PDB file of C-alpha atoms in Angstrom:
ATOM      1  CA  UNK A1455     104.326  94.419  89.880  1.00  0.00           C
ATOM      2  CA  UNK A1456     107.007  95.317  92.394  1.00  0.00           C
ATOM      3  CA  UNK A1457     108.716  98.360  90.889  1.00  0.00           C
ATOM      4  CA  UNK A1458     111.757  99.882  92.635  1.00  0.00           C
ATOM      5  CA  UNK A1459     112.370 103.562  92.407  1.00  0.00           C
ATOM      6  CA  UNK A1460     115.793 105.198  93.180  1.00  0.00           C
ATOM      7  CA  UNK A1461     114.007 108.250  94.742  1.00  0.00           C
ATOM      8  CA  UNK A1462     110.813 108.718  96.642  1.00  0.00           C
ATOM      9  CA  UNK A1463     108.186 110.799  94.819  1.00  0.00           C
ATOM     10  CA  UNK A1464     104.951 111.933  96.358  1.00  0.00           C
ATOM     11  CA  UNK A1465     102.314 114.326  94.907  1.00  0.00           C
ATOM     12  CA  UNK A1466      98.714 115.308  95.414  1.00  0.00           C
ATOM     13  CA  UNK A1467      96.940 115.986  92.141  1.00  0.00           C
ATOM     14  CA  UNK A1468      93.514 117.388  91.385  1.00  0.00           C
ATOM     15  CA  UNK A1469      91.347 117.490  88.299  1.00  0.00           C
ATOM     16  CA  UNK A1470      88.701 119.959  89.358  1.00  0.00           C
ATOM     17  CA  UNK A1471      85.220 119.539  87.738  1.00  0.00           C
ATOM     18  CA  UNK A1472      82.067 121.330  86.925  1.00  0.00           C
ATOM     19  CA  UNK A1473      78.905 120.431  88.756  1.00  0.00           C
ATOM     20  CA  UNK A1474      78.094 117.232  86.871  1.00  0.00           C
ATOM     21  CA  UNK A1475      81.583 115.721  86.707  1.00  0.00           C
ATOM     22  CA  UNK A1476      83.865 114.157  89.294  1.00  0.00           C
ATOM     23  CA  UNK A1477      86.404 116.360  91.090  1.00  0.00           C
ATOM     24  CA  UNK A1478      89.202 113.838  91.504  1.00  0.00           C
ATOM     25  CA  UNK A1479      92.020 114.256  94.082  1.00  0.00           C
ATOM     26  CA  UNK A1480      94.717 111.600  94.209  1.00  0.00           C
ATOM     27  CA  UNK A1481      97.701 111.263  96.422  1.00  0.00           C
ATOM     28  CA  UNK A1482     100.440 109.391  94.511  1.00  0.00           C
ATOM     29  CA  UNK A1483     103.553 107.737  95.926  1.00  0.00           C
ATOM     30  CA  UNK A1484     106.059 106.609  93.293  1.00  0.00           C
ATOM     31  CA  UNK A1485     103.312 106.732  90.618  1.00  0.00           C
ATOM     32  CA  UNK A1486     100.995 104.551  92.571  1.00  0.00           C
ATOM     33  CA  UNK A1487      97.660 105.990  93.862  1.00  0.00           C
ATOM     34  CA  UNK A1488      97.718 105.619  97.697  1.00  0.00           C
ATOM     35  CA  UNK A1489      94.705 107.893  98.536  1.00  0.00           C
ATOM     36  CA  UNK A1490      91.662 108.956  96.614  1.00  0.00           C
ATOM     37  CA  UNK A1491      88.987 111.593  97.134  1.00  0.00           C
ATOM     38  CA  UNK A1492      86.242 111.953  94.557  1.00  0.00           C
ATOM     39  CA  UNK A1493      83.890 114.906  95.018  1.00  0.00           C
ATOM     40  CA  UNK A1494      80.717 115.158  92.918  1.00  0.00           C
ATOM     41  CA  UNK A1495      79.140 118.505  92.386  1.00  0.00           C
ATOM     42  CA  UNK A1496      81.678 120.409  94.533  1.00  0.00           C
ATOM     43  CA  UNK A1497      82.657 123.666  92.833  1.00  0.00           C
ATOM     44  CA  UNK A1498      83.715 125.683  95.825  1.00  0.00           C
ATOM     45  CA  UNK A1499      87.399 126.489  95.082  1.00  0.00           C
ATOM     46  CA  UNK A1500      88.295 127.044  98.661  1.00  0.00           C
ATOM     47  CA  UNK A1501      86.770 123.768  99.826  1.00  0.00           C
ATOM     48  CA  UNK A1502      88.631 121.888  97.105  1.00  0.00           C
ATOM     49  CA  UNK A1503      91.888 123.644  98.043  1.00  0.00           C
ATOM     50  CA  UNK A1504      91.166 122.556 101.669  1.00  0.00           C
ATOM     51  CA  UNK A1505      90.633 118.952 100.654  1.00  0.00           C
ATOM     52  CA  UNK A1506      93.946 119.023  98.657  1.00  0.00           C
ATOM     53  CA  UNK A1507      95.816 120.578 101.672  1.00  0.00           C
ATOM     54  CA  UNK A1508      94.310 118.037 104.032  1.00  0.00           C
ATOM     55  CA  UNK A1509      95.436 115.143 101.877  1.00  0.00           C
ATOM     56  CA  UNK A1510      98.877 116.653 101.441  1.00  0.00           C
ATOM     57  CA  UNK A1511      99.275 117.060 105.204  1.00  0.00           C
ATOM     58  CA  UNK A1512      98.011 113.496 105.855  1.00  0.00           C
ATOM     59  CA  UNK A1513     100.717 112.041 103.498  1.00  0.00           C
ATOM     60  CA  UNK A1514     103.418 114.736 104.102  1.00  0.00           C
ATOM     61  CA  UNK A1515     103.403 115.796 100.527  1.00  0.00           C
ATOM     62  CA  UNK A1516     104.876 119.181  99.364  1.00  0.00           C
ATOM     63  CA  UNK A1517     104.170 118.932  95.659  1.00  0.00           C
ATOM     64  CA  UNK A1518     100.631 119.531  94.636  1.00  0.00           C
ATOM     65  CA  UNK A1519      99.094 120.317  91.331  1.00  0.00           C
ATOM     66  CA  UNK A1520      96.555 119.786  88.570  1.00  0.00           C
ATOM     67  CA  UNK A1521      94.440 121.391  85.994  1.00  0.00           C
ATOM     68  CA  UNK A1522      94.655 125.118  86.498  1.00  0.00           C
ATOM     69  CA  UNK A1523      92.157 126.093  83.836  1.00  0.00           C
ATOM     70  CA  UNK A1524      88.922 127.647  85.053  1.00  0.00           C
ATOM     71  CA  UNK A1525      87.978 126.305  88.436  1.00  0.00           C
ATOM     72  CA  UNK A1526      91.565 125.203  89.049  1.00  0.00           C
ATOM     73  CA  UNK A1527      93.030 128.752  88.815  1.00  0.00           C
ATOM     74  CA  UNK A1528      91.476 129.773  92.170  1.00  0.00           C
ATOM     75  CA  UNK A1529      92.262 126.415  93.811  1.00  0.00           C
ATOM     76  CA  UNK A1530      95.957 126.546  92.993  1.00  0.00           C
ATOM     77  CA  UNK A1531      96.229 130.243  93.686  1.00  0.00           C
ATOM     78  CA  UNK A1532      94.979 129.493  97.245  1.00  0.00           C
ATOM     79  CA  UNK A1533      97.479 126.741  97.593  1.00  0.00           C
ATOM     80  CA  UNK A1534     100.291 129.012  96.495  1.00  0.00           C
ATOM     81  CA  UNK A1535      99.121 131.610  99.000  1.00  0.00           C
ATOM     82  CA  UNK A1536      99.493 129.095 101.800  1.00  0.00           C
ATOM     83  CA  UNK A1537     103.254 128.907 101.083  1.00  0.00           C
ATOM     84  CA  UNK A1538     103.519 125.289 102.152  1.00  0.00           C
ATOM     85  CA  UNK A1539     103.567 123.695  98.758  1.00  0.00           C
ATOM     86  CA  UNK A1540     105.252 123.516  95.492  1.00  0.00           C
ATOM     87  CA  UNK A1541     102.412 124.059  93.114  1.00  0.00           C
ATOM     88  CA  UNK A1542     102.453 122.563  89.623  1.00  0.00           C
ATOM     89  CA  UNK A1543      99.861 124.255  87.414  1.00  0.00           C
ATOM     90  CA  UNK A1544      98.873 122.291  84.286  1.00  0.00           C
ATOM     91  CA  UNK A1545      97.115 123.978  81.384  1.00  0.00           C
ATOM     92  CA  UNK A1546      96.198 120.894  79.356  1.00  0.00           C
ATOM     93  CA  UNK A1547      95.141 122.745  76.236  1.00  0.00           C
ATOM     94  CA  UNK A1548      98.385 124.723  75.981  1.00  0.00           C
ATOM     95  CA  UNK A1549     100.830 123.827  73.139  1.00  0.00           C
ATOM     96  CA  UNK A1550     104.325 123.068  74.182  1.00  0.00           C
ATOM     97  CA  UNK A1551     106.951 125.377  72.768  1.00  0.00           C
ATOM     98  CA  UNK A1552     109.180 123.781  70.212  1.00  0.00           C
ATOM     99  CA  UNK A1553     107.241 120.514  70.517  1.00  0.00           C
ATOM    100  CA  UNK A1554     106.617 118.588  67.300  1.00  0.00           C
ATOM    101  CA  UNK A1555     105.581 115.357  69.011  1.00  0.00           C
ATOM    102  CA  UNK A1556     102.311 116.224  70.880  1.00  0.00           C
ATOM    103  CA  UNK A1557      99.442 118.555  69.872  1.00  0.00           C
ATOM    104  CA  UNK A1558      99.192 119.941  73.477  1.00  0.00           C
ATOM    105  CA  UNK A1559     100.024 119.397  77.059  1.00  0.00           C
ATOM    106  CA  UNK A1560      97.136 116.863  77.550  1.00  0.00           C
ATOM    107  CA  UNK A1561      98.406 114.731  74.712  1.00  0.00           C
ATOM    108  CA  UNK A1562     101.865 114.947  76.161  1.00  0.00           C
ATOM    109  CA  UNK A1563     100.937 113.775  79.644  1.00  0.00           C
ATOM    110  CA  UNK A1564      98.639 110.952  78.323  1.00  0.00           C
ATOM    111  CA  UNK A1565     101.408 109.734  75.912  1.00  0.00           C
ATOM    112  CA  UNK A1566     103.775 109.819  78.873  1.00  0.00           C
ATOM    113  CA  UNK A1567     101.444 107.724  80.943  1.00  0.00           C
ATOM    114  CA  UNK A1568     100.744 105.210  78.189  1.00  0.00           C
ATOM    115  CA  UNK A1569     104.465 104.693  77.455  1.00  0.00           C
ATOM    116  CA  UNK A1570     105.179 104.203  81.230  1.00  0.00           C
ATOM    117  CA  UNK A1571     102.328 101.640  81.549  1.00  0.00           C
ATOM    118  CA  UNK A1572     103.436  99.721  78.411  1.00  0.00           C
ATOM    119  CA  UNK A1573     107.075  99.706  79.532  1.00  0.00           C
ATOM    120  CA  UNK A1574     105.947  98.547  82.991  1.00  0.00           C
ATOM    121  CA  UNK A1575     107.755 101.556  84.475  1.00  0.00           C
ATOM    122  CA  UNK A1576     104.730 102.347  86.638  1.00  0.00           C
ATOM    123  CA  UNK A1577     102.068 100.107  88.194  1.00  0.00           C
ATOM    124  CA  UNK A1578      98.815  99.801  86.282  1.00  0.00           C
ATOM    125  CA  UNK A1579      96.064 101.398  88.430  1.00  0.00           C
ATOM    126  CA  UNK A1580      93.548  99.107  90.265  1.00  0.00           C
ATOM    127  CA  UNK A1581      90.465 101.269  89.892  1.00  0.00           C
ATOM    128  CA  UNK A1582      88.254  99.746  87.224  1.00  0.00           C
ATOM    129  CA  UNK A1583      86.603 103.064  86.231  1.00  0.00           C
ATOM    130  CA  UNK A1584      90.151 104.592  85.883  1.00  0.00           C
ATOM    131  CA  UNK A1585      91.215 101.678  83.696  1.00  0.00           C
ATOM    132  CA  UNK A1586      88.138 102.042  81.526  1.00  0.00           C
ATOM    133  CA  UNK A1587      88.888 105.692  81.027  1.00  0.00           C
ATOM    134  CA  UNK A1588      92.520 105.007  80.153  1.00  0.00           C
ATOM    135  CA  UNK A1589      91.593 102.200  77.728  1.00  0.00           C
ATOM    136  CA  UNK A1590      89.085 104.358  75.784  1.00  0.00           C
ATOM    137  CA  UNK A1591      91.613 107.141  75.171  1.00  0.00           C
ATOM    138  CA  UNK A1592      92.952 106.726  71.695  1.00  0.00           C
ATOM    139  CA  UNK A1593      95.986 108.248  69.970  1.00  0.00           C
ATOM    140  CA  UNK A1594      96.284 109.564  66.384  1.00  0.00           C
ATOM    141  CA  UNK A1595      99.215 110.745  64.265  1.00  0.00           C
ATOM    142  CA  UNK A1596      98.009 114.058  62.763  1.00  0.00           C
ATOM    143  CA  UNK A1597     100.868 115.166  60.373  1.00  0.00           C
ATOM    144  CA  UNK A1598     103.981 114.092  58.540  1.00  0.00           C
ATOM    145  CA  UNK A1599     106.166 115.018  61.504  1.00  0.00           C
ATOM    146  CA  UNK A1600     104.404 112.271  63.588  1.00  0.00           C
ATOM    147  CA  UNK A1601     102.579 114.714  65.901  1.00  0.00           C
ATOM    148  CA  UNK A1602     100.290 112.892  68.218  1.00  0.00           C
ATOM    149  CA  UNK A1603      96.744 113.977  69.419  1.00  0.00           C
ATOM    150  CA  UNK A1604      94.542 112.091  71.688  1.00  0.00           C
ATOM    151  CA  UNK A1605      90.739 111.564  71.814  1.00  0.00           C
ATOM    152  CA  UNK A1606      88.995 114.911  72.555  1.00  0.00           C
ATOM    153  CA  UNK A1607      87.469 115.175  76.008  1.00  0.00           C
ATOM    154  CA  UNK A1608      84.019 115.729  74.442  1.00  0.00           C
ATOM    155  CA  UNK A1609      84.309 112.552  72.346  1.00  0.00           C
ATOM    156  CA  UNK A1610      85.505 110.591  75.406  1.00  0.00           C
ATOM    157  CA  UNK A1611      82.398 111.829  77.355  1.00  0.00           C
ATOM    158  CA  UNK A1612      80.216 110.365  74.565  1.00  0.00           C
ATOM    159  CA  UNK A1613      81.996 107.004  74.623  1.00  0.00           C
ATOM    160  CA  UNK A1614      82.231 106.765  78.489  1.00  0.00           C
ATOM    161  CA  UNK A1615      78.954 108.462  79.372  1.00  0.00           C
ATOM    162  CA  UNK A1616      80.965 110.752  81.666  1.00  0.00           C
ATOM    163  CA  UNK A1617      84.121 112.923  81.687  1.00  0.00           C
ATOM    164  CA  UNK A1618      87.448 111.153  81.923  1.00  0.00           C
ATOM    165  CA  UNK A1619      88.274 112.982  85.129  1.00  0.00           C
ATOM    166  CA  UNK A1620      90.067 110.015  86.826  1.00  0.00           C
ATOM    167  CA  UNK A1621      92.285 109.366  83.786  1.00  0.00           C
ATOM    168  CA  UNK A1622      93.051 113.123  83.484  1.00  0.00           C
ATOM    169  CA  UNK A1623      94.030 113.279  87.253  1.00  0.00           C
ATOM    170  CA  UNK A1624      96.104 110.047  87.025  1.00  0.00           C
ATOM    171  CA  UNK A1625      98.026 111.208  83.760  1.00  0.00           C
ATOM    172  CA  UNK A1626      98.680 114.579  85.289  1.00  0.00           C
ATOM    173  CA  UNK A1627      99.731 113.021  88.501  1.00  0.00           C
ATOM    174  CA  UNK A1628     102.411 110.969  86.624  1.00  0.00           C
ATOM    175  CA  UNK A1629     103.520 114.063  84.716  1.00  0.00           C
ATOM    176  CA  UNK A1630     103.801 116.102  87.856  1.00  0.00           C
ATOM    177  CA  UNK A1631     105.628 113.275  89.608  1.00  0.00           C
ATOM    178  CA  UNK A1632     108.217 113.397  86.885  1.00  0.00           C
ATOM    179  CA  UNK A1633     108.721 117.110  87.606  1.00  0.00           C
ATOM    180  CA  UNK A1634     108.548 116.779  91.430  1.00  0.00           C
ATOM    181  CA  UNK A1635     111.665 116.900  93.551  1.00  0.00           C
ATOM    182  CA  UNK A1636     112.426 113.578  95.282  1.00  0.00           C
ATOM    183  CA  UNK A1637     112.317 113.336  98.995  1.00  0.00           C
TER     184      UNK A1637
END
């Protein structure tokens, strides 16, 4: 797919992880993953912030972001302290004010990703593990207003045999790209 974008968007996104999961860092250019770093067992917030900063410098990216719950809090605080980045903090479990469409932020960014993929508005990722994680995420209408929830992370872990860290990072990257200022 050769998708043309009217404005250039670049972001570095991170889904920090606990000891047994993948800490995924993607650089995305116009919604396409152009660089990947997957750390296993890395929980040092400052090292992860350093990896994000290094990737951002390499690709001349100003917008960085990701999951700011738990481990991510320190990572993104450090990146804000550096003063070189526009930091987009994502709290995936937070409910969106006045939102009757999605149960929480995580459901919103996954729904956004799914719609863009179906509409061929973004390229489908090439990474087979990422595809497997996306495909196994299901959506469910939970009330008469049509509110959407997605598969719980713990349920996805049982299905996949691992946390859906790559899919989380990719979906957040698309969401952050939508918010990022074009070059």
